[in-house]
Coordinates of N, CA, C and O in Angstrom, one line a residue:
M1 N 0.8 -1.4 -0.7 CA -0.6 -0.1 -0.1 C 0.6 0.9 0.0 O 2.3 1.3 1.4
P2 N -0.1 2.2 -0.8 CA 1.5 3.6 -1.3 C 0.9 4.4 -0.2 O 0.4 4.1 0.5
S3 N 1.8 5.0 0.4 CA 1.8 6.1 1.5 C 1.2 7.0 1.4 O 0.6 7.0 -0.4
A4 N 0.5 8.3 2.2 CA 0.1 8.9 1.6 C 1.2 9.9 0.6 O -0.4 10.5 -0.6
P5 N 1.9 10.6 1.4 CA 2.5 11.6 -0.4 C 3.0 10.4 -1.0 O 2.2 10.9 -2.5
E6 N 3.1 9.4 -1.4 CA 3.6 8.5 -2.7 C 1.7 8.7 -4.2 O 2.1 9.0 -4.5
T7 N 0.9 8.1 -2.4 CA -0.5 8.5 -3.5 C -0.9 9.6 -4.0 O -1.2 9.6 -4.7
K8 N -0.7 10.5 -3.0 CA -0.6 12.1 -3.5 C 0.6 12.5 -4.6 O -0.1 13.0 -5.9
L9 N 1.3 12.1 -5.0 CA 2.1 12.1 -6.4 C 1.4 11.5 -7.1 O 1.7 11.7 -8.7
L10 N 1.5 10.5 -7.3 CA 0.6 9.2 -8.5 C -0.5 10.0 -8.7 O -0.7 10.2 -10.0
Q11 N -1.4 10.5 -8.2 CA -2.7 11.2 -8.3 C -2.6 12.2 -9.0 O -3.3 12.0 -10.4
T12 N -1.9 13.4 -8.8 CA -1.6 14.1 -9.1 C -0.9 14.2 -10.6 O -0.4 14.8 -11.5
A13 N 0.1 13.3 -10.3 CA 1.0 12.5 -12.0 C 0.1 12.3 -13.0 O 0.5 12.5 -13.8
Q14 N -0.6 11.4 -12.5 CA -1.5 10.3 -13.3 C -2.8 12.0 -13.5 O -2.4 11.9 -15.5
R15 N -2.9 12.9 -13.7 CA -4.2 13.9 -13.8 C -3.4 14.6 -14.5 O -3.6 15.2 -15.6
L16 N -2.1 15.7 -13.7 CA -1.8 16.2 -14.1 C -0.8 15.8 -16.2 O -1.0 16.1 -17.3
F17 N -0.6 14.5 -15.8 CA 0.0 13.8 -17.2 C -0.9 13.9 -17.9 O -0.8 13.7 -19.1
C18 N -1.9 13.4 -18.2 CA -3.9 13.1 -18.8 C -4.1 14.9 -19.3 O -4.1 14.9 -20.6
S19 N -4.5 14.9 -18.5 CA -5.1 16.8 -18.7 C -4.2 17.6 -19.7 O -4.4 18.5 -20.3
E20 N -2.8 17.7 -19.1 CA -1.7 18.4 -19.2 C -1.2 18.2 -20.7 O -0.3 18.8 -21.6
G21 N -0.3 16.9 -20.3 CA 0.7 16.4 -21.0 C 2.0 15.9 -20.8 O 2.1 16.8 -19.2
I22 N 2.9 14.8 -21.0 CA 3.9 14.0 -19.8 C 4.9 15.3 -19.7 O 5.4 15.9 -19.5
H23 N 5.2 15.5 -21.5 CA 6.4 16.6 -21.4 C 5.7 17.7 -21.3 O 7.3 18.7 -20.2
A24 N 4.8 18.4 -20.5 CA 4.6 19.4 -20.6 C 4.6 19.9 -19.0 O 4.2 21.1 -18.5
T25 N 4.4 19.1 -18.6 CA 4.6 18.9 -17.0 C 6.0 18.9 -16.1 O 6.3 17.8 -16.3
G26 N 5.9 19.6 -16.0 CA 7.4 19.5 -15.2 C 7.4 18.9 -13.4 O 6.3 18.9 -12.9
V27 N 8.2 18.0 -13.4 CA 8.6 18.1 -11.7 C 7.9 19.1 -10.5 O 7.9 18.5 -9.2
A28 N 8.3 20.3 -10.9 CA 8.2 21.0 -9.7 C 6.6 21.4 -9.4 O 6.6 21.2 -8.7
R29 N 5.7 21.2 -10.7 CA 4.4 21.3 -10.8 C 3.6 19.8 -9.4 O 3.1 20.5 -9.9
I30 N 4.1 19.1 -10.6 CA 3.5 18.0 -10.0 C 4.2 17.8 -7.9 O 2.8 17.6 -7.7
I31 N 5.0 18.2 -8.3 CA 5.6 18.2 -6.5 C 5.0 19.3 -5.9 O 4.4 19.2 -4.8
R32 N 4.8 20.9 -6.3 CA 3.3 21.6 -5.6 C 2.5 21.8 -5.4 O 1.7 21.6 -4.8
E33 N 1.2 20.4 -6.9 CA 0.2 20.3 -7.0 C 0.2 19.3 -6.0 O -1.0 19.3 -5.4
A34 N 0.9 18.3 -5.9 CA 0.7 16.8 -4.6 C 0.7 17.4 -3.4 O 0.5 17.1 -3.0
G35 N 1.7 18.8 -2.8 CA 1.9 19.8 -1.8 C 2.7 18.3 -1.0 O 2.2 18.3 0.5
V36 N 3.8 18.2 -2.2 CA 5.0 16.9 -1.0 C 6.3 17.6 -1.3 O 6.0 18.0 -2.4
A37 N 7.2 17.3 -0.4 CA 8.3 17.7 -0.7 C 9.2 17.4 -1.9 O 8.7 15.7 -2.3
R38 N 10.0 17.9 -2.7 CA 10.9 17.3 -3.4 C 12.1 16.0 -3.1 O 11.6 14.8 -4.2
K39 N 12.3 16.4 -2.2 CA 12.5 14.7 -2.0 C 11.4 13.9 -1.9 O 13.0 12.6 -1.7
T40 N 10.6 13.7 -1.4 CA 9.7 13.0 -0.9 C 9.6 12.2 -2.2 O 9.6 10.8 -3.0
L41 N 9.3 12.7 -3.7 CA 9.7 12.2 -5.2 C 10.6 11.2 -5.3 O 10.6 10.7 -6.2
Y42 N 11.7 12.1 -5.5 CA 12.7 11.3 -5.5 C 13.5 10.3 -4.2 O 13.2 8.7 -5.1
D43 N 13.1 10.0 -3.5 CA 13.2 8.6 -2.3 C 11.9 8.3 -3.1 O 12.3 7.4 -2.8
K44 N 10.9 8.2 -3.3 CA 10.0 6.9 -3.4 C 9.8 6.2 -4.5 O 10.0 5.1 -5.2
F45 N 10.8 7.4 -6.3 CA 10.3 7.3 -7.0 C 11.7 7.8 -7.4 O 12.0 6.9 -9.2
G46 N 12.7 8.4 -7.9 CA 14.1 8.7 -7.7 C 14.0 9.5 -9.7 O 14.9 10.1 -9.9
S47 N 12.8 9.5 -10.2 CA 12.9 10.3 -11.2 C 11.5 10.7 -11.7 O 10.6 10.0 -11.5
K48 N 11.8 11.7 -12.9 CA 10.4 11.9 -13.0 C 9.4 10.2 -14.0 O 9.1 10.2 -14.5
E49 N 10.6 10.2 -14.8 CA 10.0 8.4 -15.7 C 9.4 7.4 -15.3 O 8.7 7.0 -15.1
N50 N 10.7 7.3 -13.6 CA 10.1 6.2 -12.7 C 8.3 6.4 -11.7 O 7.7 5.9 -11.9
L51 N 8.6 7.6 -12.3 CA 7.2 8.4 -12.0 C 6.2 8.4 -13.1 O 4.9 7.1 -12.6
L52 N 6.5 7.8 -13.8 CA 5.2 7.8 -14.9 C 5.7 6.6 -15.0 O 4.0 6.1 -14.9
R53 N 6.7 5.5 -14.7 CA 6.3 4.6 -14.6 C 5.4 3.7 -13.7 O 4.3 2.9 -13.6
A54 N 4.7 4.5 -12.7 CA 4.3 3.8 -11.6 C 2.9 4.7 -11.5 O 2.2 3.6 -11.5
V55 N 2.3 5.6 -12.3 CA 1.0 6.3 -12.8 C 0.7 4.4 -13.8 O -0.5 4.7 -14.2
F56 N 1.9 4.3 -14.8 CA 1.1 3.2 -15.6 C 0.9 2.2 -14.6 O -0.3 1.2 -15.0
R57 N 1.5 1.5 -13.7 CA 1.4 0.1 -12.7 C -0.4 1.0 -11.8 O -0.8 0.0 -12.1
A58 N -0.5 1.9 -11.5 CA -1.0 2.5 -11.3 C -2.5 2.2 -11.5 O -4.1 2.3 -11.4
E59 N -2.6 2.6 -12.8 CA -3.6 2.2 -14.5 C -4.0 0.7 -14.8 O -4.8 0.5 -14.9
A60 N -3.1 0.0 -14.5 CA -3.0 -1.0 -14.9 C -3.8 -2.3 -13.9 O -4.6 -2.3 -14.2
E61 N -3.7 -1.7 -12.3 CA -4.2 -2.0 -10.9 C -5.7 -1.7 -11.4 O -5.9 -2.8 -10.9
M62 N -6.0 -0.8 -11.6 CA -7.2 -0.9 -12.3 C -8.1 -1.4 -13.4 O -8.9 -2.1 -12.2
W63 N -7.7 -1.3 -14.0 CA -8.4 -2.3 -15.2 C -8.1 -3.9 -15.4 O -8.8 -4.5 -14.9
F64 N -6.9 -4.3 -13.8 CA -6.8 -5.7 -13.5 C -7.8 -6.0 -12.5 O -8.2 -6.9 -12.5
R65 N -8.2 -4.9 -11.9 CA -9.0 -5.4 -10.6 C -10.7 -5.5 -11.3 O -10.9 -5.3 -11.0
W66 N -10.7 -4.6 -12.4 CA -12.0 -4.8 -12.8 C -12.3 -6.3 -13.2 O -13.4 -6.8 -13.4
F67 N -11.4 -6.5 -13.6 CA -11.0 -8.1 -14.9 C -11.3 -8.6 -13.6 O -11.6 -10.0 -13.7
D68 N -10.2 -9.3 -12.9 CA -9.8 -9.6 -12.3 C -10.9 -9.8 -10.3 O -10.7 -10.6 -10.0
S69 N -11.2 -8.7 -9.8 CA -12.7 -8.8 -9.4 C -14.4 -8.1 -9.3 O -14.7 -9.0 -9.2
D70 N -13.5 -7.2 -9.8 CA -15.0 -6.4 -9.6 C -16.3 -6.9 -10.9 O -17.3 -7.3 -10.8
L71 N -15.5 -7.6 -12.4 CA -16.1 -8.4 -13.0 C -17.0 -9.5 -12.7 O -18.5 -9.7 -12.9
P72 N -16.3 -10.4 -12.2 CA -16.6 -12.0 -11.7 C -17.5 -11.7 -10.5 O -18.2 -12.9 -10.2
A73 N -17.4 -10.0 -9.4 CA -18.2 -10.3 -8.3 C -19.4 -10.4 -8.8 O -20.6 -10.3 -8.4
T74 N -20.2 -9.8 -10.3 CA -21.2 -9.5 -10.9 C -22.0 -10.9 -10.4 O -23.2 -11.1 -10.5
G75 N -21.9 -12.2 -11.3 CA -22.3 -13.1 -10.7 C -22.6 -12.7 -12.5 O -23.6 -14.0 -12.7
A76 N -22.5 -12.2 -13.0 CA -23.5 -12.9 -14.5 C -23.2 -13.3 -15.2 O -21.3 -14.1 -15.0
T77 N -23.4 -13.6 -16.3 CA -22.8 -14.0 -18.0 C -21.5 -14.0 -18.2 O -21.0 -12.3 -17.8
P78 N -20.9 -14.2 -18.7 CA -20.1 -14.1 -19.9 C -20.2 -12.5 -20.4 O -19.3 -11.0 -20.5
R79 N -21.5 -12.6 -20.9 CA -21.7 -11.5 -22.2 C -21.7 -10.4 -21.1 O -21.3 -9.3 -21.5
D80 N -22.5 -10.7 -20.5 CA -22.7 -9.4 -19.6 C -21.8 -9.2 -18.8 O -21.8 -7.7 -18.2
R81 N -20.8 -9.9 -18.7 CA -20.2 -9.1 -17.7 C -19.1 -8.1 -18.9 O -18.6 -7.2 -18.5
I82 N -18.9 -8.5 -20.2 CA -18.2 -7.3 -21.2 C -19.1 -6.3 -21.2 O -18.6 -5.0 -21.0
L83 N -20.1 -6.5 -20.6 CA -20.8 -5.4 -21.1 C -20.8 -5.0 -20.4 O -21.2 -3.3 -19.6
Y84 N -20.9 -5.2 -18.7 CA -20.6 -4.8 -17.5 C -19.1 -3.4 -17.6 O -19.4 -2.5 -16.7
L85 N -17.8 -4.4 -18.5 CA -17.1 -3.2 -18.2 C -17.3 -1.7 -18.9 O -16.5 -0.8 -18.6
F86 N -18.1 -2.0 -19.7 CA -18.6 -0.1 -20.2 C -19.6 0.6 -19.1 O -19.6 1.9 -18.8
D87 N -20.2 0.0 -18.2 CA -20.7 0.9 -17.2 C -19.8 0.7 -16.2 O -19.5 2.2 -15.9
L88 N -18.6 0.3 -16.0 CA -17.3 0.4 -15.0 C -16.4 2.0 -15.2 O -15.8 3.0 -15.2
L89 N -17.0 1.7 -17.6 CA -15.8 2.7 -18.1 C -16.9 4.1 -17.5 O -16.4 5.4 -17.4
R90 N -18.6 4.0 -18.4 CA -18.6 5.2 -18.3 C -19.0 6.1 -16.2 O -18.6 7.3 -16.7
D91 N -18.6 5.0 -15.7 CA -18.7 5.3 -14.2 C -17.2 6.3 -13.8 O -16.6 7.3 -13.0
W92 N -16.0 5.7 -14.9 CA -14.4 6.5 -14.8 C -14.4 7.5 -15.1 O -14.3 8.6 -15.2
F93 N -15.6 7.4 -16.8 CA -15.4 8.9 -17.2 C -16.5 10.0 -17.2 O -15.9 10.9 -16.9
E94 N -17.2 9.4 -15.7 CA -18.6 10.4 -14.8 C -17.6 11.3 -14.1 O -17.7 11.9 -13.4
G95 N -16.3 9.7 -13.7 CA -15.5 10.6 -12.2 C -15.6 11.7 -11.5 O -14.9 12.1 -9.8
G96 N -15.3 13.0 -13.1 CA -14.4 14.0 -12.3 C -13.2 14.4 -12.9 O -12.5 14.6 -12.9
S97 N -11.9 12.6 -12.6 CA -10.7 13.2 -12.9 C -10.1 12.6 -14.3 O -9.3 12.1 -14.6
F98 N -10.8 12.0 -15.4 CA -10.9 11.2 -16.8 C -10.1 12.6 -17.4 O -10.9 13.5 -17.4
F99 N -9.4 12.0 -17.7 CA -8.6 12.9 -19.2 C -7.7 12.2 -19.6 O -7.3 12.0 -20.8
G100 N -8.6 10.5 -20.7 CA -8.2 9.9 -20.6 C -7.9 8.5 -20.4 O -6.9 8.7 -19.5
C101 N -6.4 7.5 -21.7 CA -5.8 6.9 -20.7 C -4.5 6.9 -20.8 O -4.5 8.0 -21.4
V102 N -4.2 7.2 -19.4 CA -2.4 6.8 -19.3 C -1.4 6.2 -20.8 O -0.4 7.2 -21.0
F103 N -2.0 5.6 -20.8 CA -1.2 4.6 -22.0 C -1.5 5.1 -23.0 O -1.1 5.2 -24.0
I104 N -3.0 5.7 -23.9 CA -3.7 6.1 -24.9 C -2.6 7.2 -24.9 O -2.0 7.7 -26.0
N105 N -2.6 8.0 -24.0 CA -1.9 9.8 -24.4 C -0.6 9.2 -24.3 O -0.1 9.5 -24.7
A106 N 0.4 8.4 -23.5 CA 1.6 8.8 -23.5 C 2.0 8.0 -25.0 O 3.2 9.0 -25.5
V107 N 1.6 7.5 -25.8 CA 1.6 7.0 -26.8 C 1.8 7.7 -27.9 O 3.1 7.8 -28.3
A108 N 0.4 8.3 -27.6 CA 0.0 9.7 -28.6 C 1.5 10.5 -28.6 O 1.3 11.6 -29.5
E109 N 1.9 10.8 -27.5 CA 2.3 12.3 -27.6 C 4.5 11.4 -27.5 O 5.0 12.3 -27.2
H110 N 4.2 9.9 -27.3 CA 5.5 9.6 -27.3 C 6.5 9.2 -28.8 O 4.9 9.0 -29.3
E111 N 7.6 8.9 -28.5 CA 7.8 7.4 -30.5 C 6.4 6.7 -30.6 O 5.9 6.0 -29.3
K112 N 6.7 6.8 -31.5 CA 5.5 5.4 -32.4 C 6.0 4.2 -32.6 O 5.5 3.2 -32.5
E113 N 7.3 3.8 -32.6 CA 8.1 2.9 -33.1 C 9.0 2.4 -32.1 O 9.8 3.9 -31.8
G114 N 8.9 1.9 -31.9 CA 10.3 1.4 -30.6 C 10.3 2.2 -29.1 O 8.7 3.0 -28.8
G115 N 10.3 2.1 -28.1 CA 10.9 3.4 -27.1 C 10.3 2.2 -26.5 O 9.3 1.1 -26.0
W116 N 10.6 2.4 -24.7 CA 10.0 2.0 -23.7 C 7.8 2.4 -23.5 O 7.9 1.8 -22.8
V117 N 7.6 3.3 -23.5 CA 6.5 3.3 -23.7 C 5.8 2.6 -24.1 O 4.6 2.6 -23.7
R118 N 5.5 3.2 -25.3 CA 4.9 2.4 -26.1 C 5.3 0.4 -25.9 O 3.9 0.2 -26.1
E119 N 6.3 0.1 -25.7 CA 6.1 -1.8 -25.5 C 5.5 -1.6 -23.7 O 4.7 -2.3 -23.8
I120 N 5.3 -0.8 -23.2 CA 4.7 -0.3 -21.8 C 3.2 -0.5 -21.7 O 2.8 -1.8 -21.5
A121 N 3.0 0.2 -23.3 CA 1.2 0.0 -23.0 C 1.0 -1.1 -24.5 O 0.0 -1.4 -24.0
L122 N 1.6 -1.3 -24.5 CA 1.2 -2.7 -25.8 C 1.6 -4.6 -24.6 O 0.4 -4.7 -24.9
D123 N 2.4 -4.4 -23.7 CA 2.3 -5.3 -22.5 C 1.0 -5.0 -22.1 O 0.2 -5.8 -21.8
H124 N 0.7 -3.7 -22.0 CA -0.9 -3.5 -20.8 C -1.9 -3.5 -22.1 O -2.9 -5.1 -21.6
R125 N -1.8 -3.1 -23.4 CA -3.1 -3.6 -23.8 C -3.3 -5.6 -23.7 O -4.3 -6.2 -23.9
H126 N -2.1 -6.4 -24.4 CA -2.1 -7.5 -24.1 C -3.0 -8.5 -23.0 O -3.2 -9.2 -22.6
R127 N -2.4 -8.0 -21.9 CA -3.0 -8.5 -20.8 C -3.8 -8.2 -20.5 O -4.7 -9.2 -19.6
I128 N -4.6 -7.1 -21.0 CA -5.9 -6.9 -20.6 C -7.0 -7.6 -21.6 O -8.0 -8.5 -21.6
N129 N -6.4 -7.8 -22.7 CA -7.1 -8.3 -24.6 C -6.4 -10.3 -23.9 O -7.9 -10.9 -24.4
E130 N -6.1 -10.7 -23.2 CA -5.9 -11.6 -22.7 C -6.8 -11.9 -21.6 O -7.7 -13.1 -21.8
R131 N -7.3 -11.2 -20.9 CA -8.4 -11.3 -19.9 C -9.5 -11.6 -20.8 O -10.6 -11.9 -20.4
L132 N -9.9 -10.3 -21.7 CA -11.2 -9.9 -22.5 C -11.2 -10.8 -23.0 O -12.6 -11.7 -23.1
R133 N -10.1 -12.1 -23.7 CA -10.3 -13.0 -24.4 C -10.8 -14.0 -23.5 O -12.0 -14.8 -24.2
G134 N -10.2 -14.5 -22.7 CA -10.6 -15.1 -21.1 C -12.7 -14.8 -21.3 O -13.6 -16.3 -21.7
L135 N -13.2 -14.0 -21.2 CA -14.2 -13.7 -21.4 C -15.2 -14.4 -22.6 O -16.3 -14.7 -21.9
V136 N -14.7 -13.4 -23.2 CA -15.1 -13.6 -25.1 C -15.4 -15.7 -25.8 O -15.9 -16.0 -26.0
V137 N -14.6 -16.4 -25.0 CA -13.7 -17.5 -25.5 C -15.8 -18.0 -24.5 O -16.5 -18.8 -24.8
A138 N -15.7 -17.3 -23.1 CA -16.8 -18.4 -22.3 C -18.3 -18.1 -23.2 O -19.2 -18.9 -22.5
T139 N -17.9 -17.1 -24.3 CA -19.5 -16.3 -24.1 C -19.8 -17.6 -25.5 O -21.2 -17.6 -25.5
G140 N -18.7 -18.4 -26.2 CA -19.2 -19.2 -27.4 C -18.6 -18.6 -28.5 O -19.4 -19.2 -29.5
A141 N -17.9 -17.5 -28.3 CA -17.9 -17.1 -30.1 C -16.9 -17.5 -31.2 O -16.1 -18.2 -30.5
A142 N -17.4 -17.8 -31.9 CA -16.8 -18.5 -32.8 C -15.6 -18.9 -33.5 O -14.5 -19.2 -33.4
D143 N -14.8 -16.9 -33.3 CA -13.8 -16.5 -33.7 C -13.5 -15.7 -32.7 O -13.5 -14.3 -32.4
P144 N -12.8 -16.0 -31.0 CA -12.6 -15.2 -30.6 C -11.1 -14.2 -30.3 O -11.7 -13.7 -29.5
D145 N -10.2 -15.4 -31.0 CA -9.4 -13.6 -31.2 C -9.8 -12.7 -32.2 O -9.1 -11.6 -31.7
M146 N -11.2 -13.3 -33.3 CA -10.9 -11.5 -33.9 C -12.0 -10.7 -33.0 O -12.5 -9.6 -33.1
T147 N -13.1 -11.7 -32.3 CA -14.2 -10.7 -31.5 C -13.4 -9.9 -30.5 O -14.3 -9.0 -29.9
T148 N -12.3 -10.9 -29.7 CA -11.5 -9.9 -28.8 C -10.7 -8.7 -29.5 O -10.7 -7.4 -28.5
E149 N -10.4 -9.1 -30.9 CA -10.2 -7.5 -31.2 C -10.9 -6.5 -31.6 O -11.1 -5.3 -31.3
K150 N -12.0 -6.7 -31.9 CA -13.3 -6.0 -32.1 C -13.8 -4.9 -30.6 O -14.1 -4.0 -30.5
L151 N -13.7 -5.7 -29.6 CA -14.0 -4.8 -28.6 C -13.1 -3.9 -28.0 O -13.4 -3.5 -27.4
S152 N -12.2 -5.0 -27.9 CA -10.7 -4.2 -28.0 C -11.0 -2.7 -28.5 O -10.9 -1.9 -27.8
L153 N -11.3 -2.6 -29.5 CA -11.7 -1.7 -30.6 C -12.2 -0.3 -30.0 O -12.0 1.0 -30.0
V154 N -13.7 -1.3 -29.3 CA -14.6 -0.5 -29.3 C -14.2 0.3 -27.7 O -14.1 1.5 -27.5
I155 N -13.8 -0.6 -26.4 CA -13.4 0.0 -25.8 C -12.3 1.4 -25.7 O -12.5 2.8 -25.1
D156 N -11.6 1.4 -26.6 CA -10.6 2.6 -27.0 C -11.0 3.2 -27.4 O -11.3 4.3 -27.4
G157 N -12.2 2.8 -29.0 CA -12.9 4.3 -28.9 C -13.6 5.2 -28.1 O -13.8 6.1 -28.6
A158 N -14.2 4.2 -27.5 CA -14.7 4.3 -26.3 C -13.9 5.5 -25.5 O -14.6 6.4 -25.0
I159 N -12.9 5.5 -25.1 CA -12.3 5.8 -24.0 C -11.4 7.1 -24.8 O -11.8 8.3 -24.5
V160 N -11.1 7.0 -25.7 CA -10.2 8.4 -27.2 C -12.1 9.4 -27.1 O -12.1 10.2 -26.5
T161 N -12.9 9.1 -27.4 CA -14.6 10.0 -27.9 C -14.4 10.4 -26.5 O -15.3 11.7 -26.8
A162 N -15.0 9.5 -25.5 CA -15.3 10.5 -24.1 C -14.0 11.3 -23.5 O -14.4 13.1 -22.8
M163 N -12.4 10.8 -24.2 CA -12.2 11.9 -24.1 C -12.2 13.2 -24.5 O -12.1 14.5 -24.7
V164 N -12.3 12.9 -26.0 CA -12.2 14.1 -26.5 C -13.3 15.0 -26.6 O -13.9 15.9 -26.9
T165 N -14.7 14.5 -26.0 CA -16.0 15.3 -26.2 C -16.5 15.3 -25.6 O -17.7 15.8 -25.1
C166 N -15.7 15.1 -23.9 CA -15.9 15.3 -22.4 C -17.3 14.6 -23.0 O -18.3 15.0 -21.9
N167 N -17.4 13.5 -23.2 CA -19.0 12.9 -23.2 C -19.3 11.5 -22.4 O -19.2 10.3 -24.0
P168 N -19.5 11.0 -21.0 CA -19.2 10.4 -20.9 C -20.9 9.0 -21.6 O -19.8 7.6 -21.6
A169 N -20.9 9.4 -22.2 CA -21.9 8.6 -23.0 C -21.6 8.0 -24.1 O -22.2 6.7 -24.7
A170 N -20.2 7.8 -24.1 CA -19.2 7.2 -25.1 C -19.1 5.5 -24.5 O -19.2 4.5 -25.2
A171 N -18.8 6.0 -23.5 CA -19.8 4.2 -22.9 C -20.7 3.5 -23.5 O -21.0 2.3 -23.5
E172 N -22.0 4.1 -23.2 CA -23.1 3.6 -23.7 C -23.3 3.2 -24.9 O -23.7 2.5 -25.2
I173 N -22.8 4.4 -25.8 CA -22.9 3.8 -26.7 C -22.0 2.8 -27.4 O -21.7 1.6 -28.3
G174 N -20.3 2.4 -26.4 CA -19.7 0.8 -26.6 C -20.7 0.2 -26.0 O -20.2 -0.9 -26.7
R175 N -21.2 0.0 -25.1 CA -22.1 -0.6 -24.3 C -22.9 -1.4 -25.4 O -22.1 -2.8 -26.2
A176 N -23.2 -1.1 -26.2 CA -24.4 -1.3 -26.7 C -23.1 -2.1 -28.5 O -24.1 -2.7 -29.1
T177 N -22.6 -1.0 -28.4 CA -21.6 -1.8 -29.9 C -21.4 -3.0 -29.4 O -21.0 -4.1 -30.0
A178 N -20.5 -3.2 -28.0 CA -20.8 -5.0 -27.7 C -21.6 -5.4 -27.9 O -21.5 -6.6 -28.4
A179 N -22.6 -4.9 -27.4 CA -23.7 -6.6 -27.1 C -24.0 -6.6 -28.8 O -23.6 -8.1 -29.1
D180 N -23.8 -5.6 -29.4 CA -23.7 -6.4 -31.2 C -22.8 -7.3 -31.8 O -23.0 -7.9 -31.6
I181 N -21.6 -7.1 -30.9 CA -20.4 -7.5 -31.6 C -21.1 -8.7 -30.6 O -20.5 -10.1 -31.7
I182 N -20.6 -9.3 -29.7 CA -20.9 -10.6 -28.9 C -22.0 -11.5 -29.5 O -22.0 -12.3 -30.1
D183 N -23.2 -10.9 -29.6 CA -24.5 -11.7 -30.7 C -24.7 -12.0 -31.6 O -24.8 -13.0 -32.2
H184 N -23.5 -11.2 -32.5 CA -22.9 -11.9 -34.2 C -22.3 -12.8 -34.0 O -22.0 -14.1 -34.3
A185 N -21.4 -12.5 -33.1 CA -20.9 -13.7 -33.0 C -20.9 -14.8 -32.0 O -19.7 -15.9 -32.5
V186 N -21.2 -14.8 -31.5 CA -21.9 -16.1 -30.6 C -22.3 -17.2 -31.6 O -23.4 -16.6 -32.0
V187 N -22.2 -18.3 -31.6 CA -22.6 -19.9 -32.7 C -23.8 -20.4 -31.5 O -24.2 -20.1 -30.4
Q188 N -24.7 -20.0 -32.3 CA -26.6 -20.4 -32.1 C -26.5 -21.5 -32.2 O -26.2 -22.2 -32.9

């Protein structure tokens, strides 16, 4: 469990990195807005790059909690768990601190070929898609790989649309699209 100053740094960095940009956000601003000492940032993270890596881990943990805890806790069918994911997205979009996905935003801001940011984002995508694919397989989809990719595209599209439009209804549109994809993919 992160300490209170560490949590403040992570939350502040995530908000600023997503709302203002990683390159545009200096360490001094993060420290000032988090209300912690510069020493705390360097003791806990060592550098801005390591702080960004910790922000990636924190957002990844949110996604893993959704897939590994929140979705199974619904007791719903695999189809309904996939659709419930869009309800979780809507809650995220409406939460007041949504400025997009740190993975998507970071890749948009950094190098597009190679580089550690893209590698982390691809690894995150792979780990999420593995979990999503497990649900897709359980629905009985005829082509679980293609269905997973379609749903992944809808999830990313909902995130980007909500970020660009500032409209959480993107999650509801994504939910309806996901239902169409699943219903079309399931072998009758």
